[in-house]
Amino acid sequence: MKSSILISFCLVFLCSCQELPIEEYAVIPQPAEIAYTPGFVKLKSQPVVAYPSELANEAQLLQSYLSSDFSVGAVLNEGGGKADITLQLDPTVLPDKKEGYVLDAISGKVMIKANSPAGILNGVQTLRQVIKEKDGKLMVQKAIVTDYPAFSWRAFMLDEGRYFKGKEVVKQLLDEMADLKMNVFHWHLTNDQGWRIEIKKYPKLTEIGAFRDSSEINHFGSDVYDGKRHGGFYTQEDLKEIVDYAAKRHITIVPEVSMPGHASAAIASYPWLGTSGKQIKVPGKFGVHYEVFNVADPDVMKFLDEVTDEVIAIFPGSVFHIGGDEVKYDQWKNSPAIRAYMTKHNLKTPAELQVYFTNEISNMLAVKGKRMMGWNEITGDKLHEYQSDADTEGVKQELASGTIVHFWKGDTALIRKTIEKGYDVVNSYHEYTYLDYSYESIPMEKAYSFNPVPEGLTDDQKSKVLGLGCQMWGEFIPTVESMNLKVYPRLAAYAETGWTDASNKDYQRFLDKLNSFLQKWKTEGITCGPVQ
């Protein structure tokens, strides 16, 4: 009799197990490891979140996410105790992965552990995606997630030198980046067509340089203009507000102040900054302009010193981006003062002059505790058809050590060359990462397929590739909608490329998971481009 009861019990138990199929997580970016267990963790209608005081920011964000995502009012319990969700700092959790985390949803509760607040927030972002509503209740498939990023630099760049968008737009972008575990907001704040950052010592930069009379439309070189005045800038208080907003989401803002080229807006504000010394207007024409800073003038160097002082006071991150791209050397070659300066410093070519200038800026920034970054023209290599061989041949100036080289153009063999010289690289190769390019040029699958690490590098050389950036250049995105159409859904592809190891990527799986984000963006009023 007892044996028949035992057999019946076992049969019931086996059947109950069979009734609990595993519902695999659909998380973007794909986690490093997921170990599933049958069953679900059921959250209360008002789940309690326990956390130490050091994680108050992350707990408050989790509370806000549960409210916005599921209309759930979580109860925060600082100091620990019984809880449905526990956030815990533990230096022994993935100690060499400062953004990594472990999400444990096995015991009937949810525990997120990490060695840093950034890791905790990354775990929170995963938790948001794995909570499901079933019969009016919130549930989480039982599993342990062990997760960490493939790259330390996972960037999105917004160019506002062309079209000013405003801080609410920027905050929404930061929110979407945080949802996708991206950690660097590269903010392109100055260009030929606009200067967007208030500099108190040089007020004309925004009084004059932040506005243009008209904007070229249709495409580069169309010579067709909209006839509409455009402009805008951020006050230093605006910028500090946004820096704080980003920091709470563990996103570092890297400001870019373009030099020595893409400087027309600054030169229109203060003509003595330019090599020609002529008064110009802020141009409405897009593309590469001839105006460049007069780097032989001590007053220009003083200007850059004082501007960087004010920018650094706003942005606490360790990296300062100087641009350095697309410098046309015509004005330098035609300037007696520049030629005399080159002779004095034994500089044979304009490319050598640019490297020399870049090193001066690097030293200036190093004294201020900042690490310089610039587009890969700063190496002195020839990248453009408008550069002659004579402009770039035999560059003997060595780029300052410690510089981060931001690769965007040229033979990818230049990445290896740059690494072999000892420099760290962020790979933003334009053929894969430029969001201003059409979906015909960079469809979703191509964006997803990008590997920031070129083939053939040694393990030591691979470690010099910090990660990737995707760039939203602003020439032809006058509205937020036109910008969003370019950014979404490709942003998710770049996020997974930056976070998930190449061996763990799967494009079809990614597409299947993308549906939840497409619905989320639709709910938020974000207009997306095509998936395929």
XYZ file of C-alpha atoms in Angstrom:
532
model
C 0.000 0.000 0.000
C 2.769 2.393 0.999
C 4.705 1.630 -2.164
C 1.675 2.416 -4.377
C 1.224 5.739 -2.572
C 4.919 6.513 -3.098
C 4.688 5.645 -6.789
C 1.618 7.852 -7.166
C 3.408 10.713 -5.404
C 6.414 10.368 -7.704
C 4.175 10.350 -10.766
C 2.425 13.511 -9.590
C 5.789 15.122 -8.863
C 7.156 14.208 -12.311
C 4.039 15.514 -14.005
C 4.265 18.758 -12.075
C 7.874 19.159 -13.212
C 6.837 18.540 -16.810
C 4.250 21.295 -16.453
C 6.994 23.854 -15.742
C 8.793 24.404 -19.024
C 11.699 26.818 -19.053
C 10.811 30.215 -20.479
C 14.128 31.536 -21.723
C 15.003 35.138 -21.067
C 14.858 37.642 -23.911
C 17.490 40.166 -22.853
C 19.340 42.762 -24.926
C 22.291 42.729 -24.736
C 22.608 38.957 -24.413
C 24.098 38.000 -21.013
C 27.330 36.039 -20.735
C 25.805 33.046 -18.895
C 22.286 31.972 -17.887
C 21.600 28.811 -15.861
C 17.874 28.026 -15.706
C 15.860 26.128 -13.089
C 12.209 25.070 -13.529
C 9.682 27.324 -11.866
C 9.041 30.987 -11.258
C 9.735 33.607 -8.640
C 6.480 35.413 -7.897
C 6.747 39.052 -6.892
C 4.278 40.683 -4.525
C 1.928 43.364 -5.780
C 4.062 45.816 -3.795
C 7.490 44.196 -3.792
C 9.965 45.199 -1.109
C 13.428 46.232 -2.317
C 16.223 45.953 0.254
C 19.522 47.755 -0.280
C 22.457 49.356 1.540
C 22.701 53.140 1.693
C 25.422 53.136 -0.983
C 22.846 51.841 -3.472
C 20.092 54.384 -2.780
C 20.344 55.738 -6.330
C 20.053 52.285 -7.918
C 17.163 51.323 -5.639
C 15.294 54.495 -6.526
C 15.845 53.839 -10.238
C 14.528 50.277 -9.801
C 11.483 51.667 -8.018
C 10.846 54.120 -10.861
C 11.309 51.381 -13.491
C 8.830 49.054 -11.777
C 6.357 51.911 -11.689
C 6.798 52.928 -15.341
C 7.132 49.395 -16.755
C 4.511 47.548 -14.695
C 2.562 50.162 -12.702
C 3.902 48.573 -9.529
C 4.640 50.587 -6.412
C 7.758 49.029 -4.874
C 8.581 49.647 -1.211
C 12.192 50.656 -0.510
C 13.838 49.236 2.584
C 17.238 50.787 3.213
C 19.551 48.704 5.353
C 18.455 45.208 4.350
C 15.994 42.803 5.907
C 13.377 40.571 4.317
C 12.635 41.574 0.746
C 11.400 40.362 -2.618
C 14.359 41.978 -4.375
C 17.725 42.548 -2.693
C 20.548 44.697 -4.042
C 23.905 43.773 -2.553
C 27.433 45.099 -2.992
C 30.005 42.319 -2.719
C 33.679 42.863 -3.696
C 34.096 39.116 -4.319
C 31.501 39.067 -7.133
C 33.308 39.118 -10.488
C 36.109 41.185 -8.907
C 37.861 41.854 -12.226
C 34.612 42.922 -13.961
C 33.607 46.261 -12.468
C 30.372 46.437 -14.499
C 29.497 42.763 -14.047
C 26.740 41.363 -11.857
C 25.030 38.168 -10.745
C 21.234 38.006 -10.789
C 20.041 35.105 -8.636
C 16.356 34.233 -9.016
C 16.478 30.666 -7.687
C 15.411 30.737 -4.048
C 12.002 32.340 -4.452
C 13.436 35.829 -4.151
C 15.576 37.960 -6.468
C 19.112 38.899 -5.489
C 21.324 41.216 -7.566
C 24.965 41.197 -6.499
C 27.898 43.146 -7.918
C 31.162 44.696 -6.851
C 30.083 48.208 -7.920
C 26.928 50.318 -8.177
C 27.345 50.273 -11.970
C 27.148 46.473 -11.919
C 24.053 46.628 -9.726
C 22.304 48.912 -12.207
C 23.230 46.596 -15.074
C 21.584 43.774 -13.116
C 18.530 45.958 -12.570
C 18.294 46.543 -16.325
C 18.319 42.795 -16.903
C 15.688 42.243 -14.200
C 13.370 44.707 -15.937
C 13.519 42.622 -19.101
C 12.945 39.230 -17.459
C 9.915 40.163 -15.356
C 6.752 38.865 -17.050
C 3.095 39.425 -16.240
C 1.072 36.233 -15.866
C -2.538 36.218 -14.695
C -2.108 39.685 -13.298
C 1.005 38.760 -11.321
C 4.672 39.581 -11.907
C 6.929 36.576 -12.266
C 10.544 35.793 -13.059
C 11.687 32.519 -14.578
C 14.068 30.932 -12.080
C 17.675 31.274 -13.182
C 21.101 32.568 -12.271
C 22.557 35.168 -14.633
C 26.302 35.804 -14.534
C 27.037 38.734 -16.765
C 29.708 41.273 -17.694
C 30.644 43.314 -20.773
C 33.030 42.316 -23.528
C 34.278 45.919 -23.852
C 34.745 48.732 -21.360
C 33.866 51.467 -23.908
C 30.329 51.207 -25.311
C 29.525 54.618 -26.699
C 26.844 56.550 -28.480
C 27.816 59.888 -30.005
C 25.421 62.755 -30.599
C 26.536 65.610 -32.836
C 24.775 68.804 -31.820
C 27.222 71.117 -33.548
C 24.988 70.815 -36.585
C 21.482 70.736 -35.077
C 20.777 71.666 -31.468
C 18.370 69.223 -29.792
C 18.065 70.309 -26.150
C 18.430 68.665 -22.787
C 15.140 66.730 -22.673
C 16.100 64.957 -25.898
C 19.541 64.208 -24.476
C 18.040 62.831 -21.267
C 15.832 60.456 -23.246
C 18.879 59.235 -25.172
C 20.689 58.662 -21.877
C 17.724 56.661 -20.589
C 17.752 54.449 -23.684
C 21.515 53.984 -23.407
C 21.177 52.930 -19.777
C 18.432 50.441 -20.675
C 20.909 48.868 -23.130
C 23.905 48.989 -20.734
C 25.831 51.522 -22.836
C 28.219 53.532 -20.697
C 29.765 56.422 -22.695
C 27.869 59.394 -24.112
C 30.240 61.103 -26.545
C 28.899 64.634 -26.938
C 30.019 66.497 -30.029
C 29.397 70.077 -28.885
C 31.301 72.281 -31.336
C 31.643 72.290 -35.084
C 31.763 74.612 -38.098
C 28.004 75.132 -38.041
C 27.523 75.733 -34.323
C 29.102 76.151 -30.878
C 26.786 74.692 -28.225
C 28.567 75.118 -24.889
C 28.552 78.303 -22.815
C 32.068 79.614 -22.124
C 31.831 82.506 -19.693
C 35.209 84.009 -20.572
C 34.302 84.058 -24.285
C 30.574 84.919 -24.480
C 30.576 85.527 -28.237
C 31.056 81.788 -28.778
C 27.372 81.373 -28.013
C 26.121 84.896 -28.792
C 27.430 84.542 -32.348
C 28.756 81.016 -32.799
C 25.626 79.202 -31.653
C 23.457 80.550 -34.498
C 23.469 80.371 -38.276
C 21.234 82.066 -40.824
C 20.327 78.984 -42.844
C 21.045 75.268 -43.237
C 21.954 73.223 -46.283
C 19.311 70.581 -46.991
C 18.875 67.401 -49.058
C 22.504 66.231 -49.139
C 26.127 67.330 -49.018
C 26.932 69.775 -51.808
C 23.294 70.333 -52.754
C 23.767 74.102 -52.392
C 20.080 74.242 -51.420
C 19.216 75.990 -48.150
C 16.138 76.156 -45.958
C 16.416 79.890 -45.248
C 15.647 79.335 -41.540
C 17.768 80.687 -38.722
C 18.899 77.843 -36.465
C 20.710 77.782 -33.165
C 20.842 77.105 -29.488
C 23.301 76.246 -26.758
C 23.598 74.760 -23.312
C 24.310 76.931 -20.311
C 26.851 75.548 -17.904
C 24.022 74.854 -15.463
C 22.202 72.855 -18.164
C 25.330 70.823 -18.775
C 25.897 70.104 -15.075
C 22.296 68.920 -14.802
C 22.799 66.511 -17.697
C 26.159 65.301 -16.344
C 24.450 64.468 -13.047
C 21.580 62.728 -14.853
C 24.065 60.593 -16.793
C 26.179 59.808 -13.718
C 23.152 58.410 -11.889
C 22.814 55.989 -14.815
C 26.550 55.202 -14.730
C 27.142 56.869 -18.076
C 30.290 58.932 -18.519
C 29.983 61.971 -20.777
C 32.989 62.625 -22.993
C 32.819 66.174 -24.399
C 34.258 66.911 -27.820
C 35.580 70.393 -28.593
C 36.872 70.341 -32.169
C 40.400 71.564 -32.863
C 42.270 72.625 -34.931
C 39.686 72.149 -37.688
C 35.875 72.273 -37.740
C 36.382 75.621 -36.029
C 34.349 78.019 -38.190
C 31.748 78.840 -35.514
C 34.498 79.801 -33.064
C 36.330 81.826 -35.706
C 33.106 83.597 -36.702
C 32.823 84.619 -33.045
C 36.461 85.721 -32.675
C 38.138 86.183 -36.096
C 41.634 86.411 -34.551
C 41.384 82.691 -33.791
C 41.552 81.856 -37.509
C 44.662 81.424 -39.619
C 43.396 83.943 -42.202
C 42.242 86.453 -39.573
C 39.233 87.290 -41.727
C 35.715 87.874 -40.428
C 33.442 85.005 -41.485
C 29.866 84.004 -40.739
C 28.782 80.791 -39.096
C 28.353 78.613 -42.187
C 25.109 76.902 -43.112
C 26.872 74.711 -45.645
C 27.710 71.225 -44.427
C 30.873 69.317 -45.193
C 34.536 70.116 -44.542
C 35.496 73.787 -44.277
C 38.837 75.488 -44.774
C 38.846 77.578 -41.602
C 41.351 76.316 -39.005
C 42.792 77.708 -35.818
C 46.033 79.662 -36.055
C 48.041 77.268 -33.931
C 51.172 79.451 -34.206
C 49.534 82.262 -32.227
C 50.091 82.127 -28.424
C 46.760 83.925 -27.941
C 44.968 81.060 -29.701
C 46.678 78.545 -27.437
C 45.674 80.668 -24.440
C 42.078 80.644 -25.720
C 42.112 76.849 -25.948
C 43.666 76.611 -22.488
C 40.934 78.771 -20.971
C 38.120 77.072 -22.875
C 39.281 73.634 -21.768
C 39.419 74.907 -18.175
C 35.723 75.759 -18.259
C 34.749 72.544 -20.044
C 36.732 70.408 -17.600
C 35.010 72.112 -14.661
C 31.691 70.785 -16.027
C 32.641 67.273 -17.138
C 34.353 65.190 -14.435
C 35.177 62.211 -16.658
C 38.806 61.344 -17.321
C 38.692 61.736 -21.134
C 38.581 64.919 -23.237
C 37.945 64.545 -26.997
C 39.593 67.157 -29.231
C 38.212 66.021 -32.586
C 41.206 66.588 -34.845
C 39.487 65.226 -37.947
C 39.226 66.566 -41.499
C 41.724 69.414 -41.212
C 42.263 71.052 -44.578
C 45.809 72.352 -44.670
C 45.379 75.078 -47.316
C 45.302 78.015 -44.907
C 48.295 76.737 -42.977
C 50.315 76.274 -46.178
C 49.424 79.800 -47.330
C 50.241 81.488 -44.009
C 53.698 83.094 -43.567
C 53.225 82.945 -39.792
C 52.466 79.232 -39.862
C 55.393 78.506 -42.205
C 57.741 80.429 -39.911
C 56.404 78.512 -36.912
C 56.999 75.198 -38.689
C 60.559 76.205 -39.544
C 61.210 77.235 -35.941
C 60.050 73.849 -34.657
C 61.577 71.793 -37.494
C 58.209 70.615 -38.785
C 58.365 69.517 -42.411
C 54.701 68.890 -43.254
C 51.253 70.150 -42.204
C 50.517 66.689 -40.783
C 53.577 67.042 -38.556
C 52.308 70.437 -37.459
C 48.976 68.907 -36.533
C 50.635 66.169 -34.475
C 52.831 68.790 -32.789
C 49.776 70.931 -31.953
C 47.872 67.861 -30.750
C 50.714 67.000 -28.386
C 50.679 70.532 -26.992
C 46.983 70.097 -26.231
C 47.663 66.647 -24.774
C 50.230 68.109 -22.380
C 47.830 70.934 -21.499
C 45.085 68.420 -20.678
C 47.420 66.067 -18.802
C 48.333 68.855 -16.388
C 44.608 69.203 -15.725
C 44.219 65.482 -15.066
C 42.592 64.615 -18.396
C 43.421 62.040 -21.026
C 43.214 63.217 -24.621
C 41.225 61.437 -27.315
C 40.925 62.313 -30.991
C 39.867 60.963 -34.362
C 42.612 59.006 -36.082
C 43.844 61.898 -38.226
C 45.818 62.872 -35.111
C 48.290 60.077 -35.913
C 49.454 61.991 -39.004
C 48.367 59.269 -41.441
C 46.859 60.187 -44.795
C 43.127 59.462 -44.803
C 41.587 61.878 -47.317
C 41.729 62.503 -51.041
C 42.198 66.227 -50.445
C 45.462 65.522 -48.632
C 48.529 65.267 -50.855
C 51.274 62.763 -50.188
C 53.577 65.702 -49.499
C 51.240 66.826 -46.697
C 51.596 63.605 -44.742
C 54.810 61.835 -45.814
C 57.598 61.272 -43.345
C 55.814 62.410 -40.205
C 58.453 62.123 -37.476
C 56.424 63.613 -34.663
C 55.221 60.865 -32.319
C 51.750 61.291 -30.892
C 51.775 61.823 -27.116
C 51.708 58.603 -25.119
C 48.441 57.837 -23.370
C 46.335 59.265 -26.193
C 43.187 57.338 -27.118
C 42.987 57.109 -30.909
C 39.420 57.096 -32.187
C 39.545 55.147 -35.453
C 36.893 56.093 -37.993
C 38.473 56.067 -41.437
C 41.240 54.465 -43.457
C 42.597 50.975 -43.910
C 41.859 48.891 -40.815
C 45.557 47.942 -40.856
C 46.039 51.392 -39.311
C 44.426 50.041 -36.130
C 47.183 47.441 -35.784
C 49.806 50.079 -36.589
C 48.393 52.373 -33.917
C 48.238 49.596 -31.313
C 51.790 48.499 -32.096
C 52.894 52.028 -31.185
C 51.305 51.540 -27.773
C 48.047 53.482 -28.089
C 44.584 52.454 -26.940
C 41.938 52.493 -29.673
C 38.191 52.957 -29.828
C 36.922 51.516 -33.094
C 34.174 53.511 -34.789
C 34.849 52.461 -38.371
C 32.432 54.554 -40.413
C 31.353 51.799 -42.787
C 29.747 49.972 -39.856
C 28.954 52.540 -37.149
C 27.803 55.830 -38.703
C 24.149 56.253 -37.859
C 23.727 59.091 -40.364
C 24.249 56.485 -43.096
C 21.100 55.030 -44.613
C 19.713 51.608 -43.786
C 20.706 50.601 -47.310
C 24.346 51.372 -46.443
C 24.233 49.968 -42.914
C 21.270 47.634 -42.474
C 20.625 46.144 -39.056
C 22.495 42.908 -39.781
C 25.618 44.797 -40.851
C 25.488 46.956 -37.716
C 25.138 43.812 -35.596
C 28.001 42.051 -37.376
C 30.560 44.725 -36.505
C 33.541 43.432 -34.550
C 35.654 46.220 -33.027
C 38.685 43.913 -32.854
C 40.377 43.386 -36.242
C 41.532 39.896 -37.109
C 45.090 38.868 -36.476
C 45.775 40.715 -33.236
C 47.530 39.041 -30.325
C 45.748 38.834 -26.986
C 47.819 41.741 -25.682
C 46.963 43.792 -28.761
C 43.258 42.940 -28.430
C 43.286 44.417 -24.935
C 44.234 47.777 -26.467
C 40.861 47.946 -28.237
C 38.746 49.592 -25.556
C 35.513 49.133 -27.479
C 33.324 50.880 -29.993
C 31.210 53.924 -30.618
C 28.240 54.509 -32.884
C 27.922 58.037 -34.219
C 24.817 60.119 -34.922
C 26.247 62.870 -37.104
C 23.762 65.690 -37.295
C 23.922 67.353 -40.702
C 20.600 66.072 -41.986
C 18.569 65.313 -38.847
C 16.842 68.653 -38.177
C 14.070 67.085 -36.087
C 14.000 64.595 -33.227
C 11.934 62.238 -35.358
C 14.479 62.290 -38.189
C 17.190 61.527 -35.636
C 15.265 58.688 -34.000
C 14.608 57.045 -37.358
C 18.382 56.717 -37.771
C 19.220 55.755 -34.181
C 16.548 53.139 -33.516
C 16.564 50.181 -33.749
C 20.278 50.087 -34.711
C 21.266 51.355 -31.255
C 20.331 47.961 -29.822
C 22.636 46.193 -32.307
C 25.597 48.315 -31.260
C 24.731 47.803 -27.595
C 24.854 44.023 -27.948
C 28.041 44.254 -30.021
C 29.689 46.204 -27.213
C 28.449 44.047 -24.341
C 28.216 40.485 -25.653
C 31.281 38.455 -26.575
C 31.456 37.816 -30.317
C 31.313 34.050 -29.713
C 27.977 34.486 -27.924
C 26.245 36.646 -30.540
C 23.373 35.299 -32.634
C 21.624 37.606 -35.070
C 18.364 35.663 -35.341
C 18.114 35.397 -31.565
C 18.766 39.142 -31.370
C 15.931 39.861 -33.823
C 13.569 37.663 -31.831
C 14.426 39.546 -28.653
C 14.112 42.934 -30.303
C 10.306 42.855 -30.382
C 10.005 43.920 -26.754
C 12.209 46.943 -27.393
C 10.294 47.866 -30.532
C 7.075 47.837 -28.498
C 8.726 49.815 -25.706
C 9.962 52.493 -28.110
C 6.547 52.697 -29.742
C 4.949 53.225 -26.325
C 7.481 55.966 -25.617
C 6.673 57.728 -28.881
C 10.018 56.934 -30.511
C 9.794 56.495 -34.262
C 12.009 53.635 -35.440
C 13.577 52.816 -38.763
C 13.301 49.421 -40.467
C 14.514 46.276 -38.736
C 15.563 44.568 -41.945
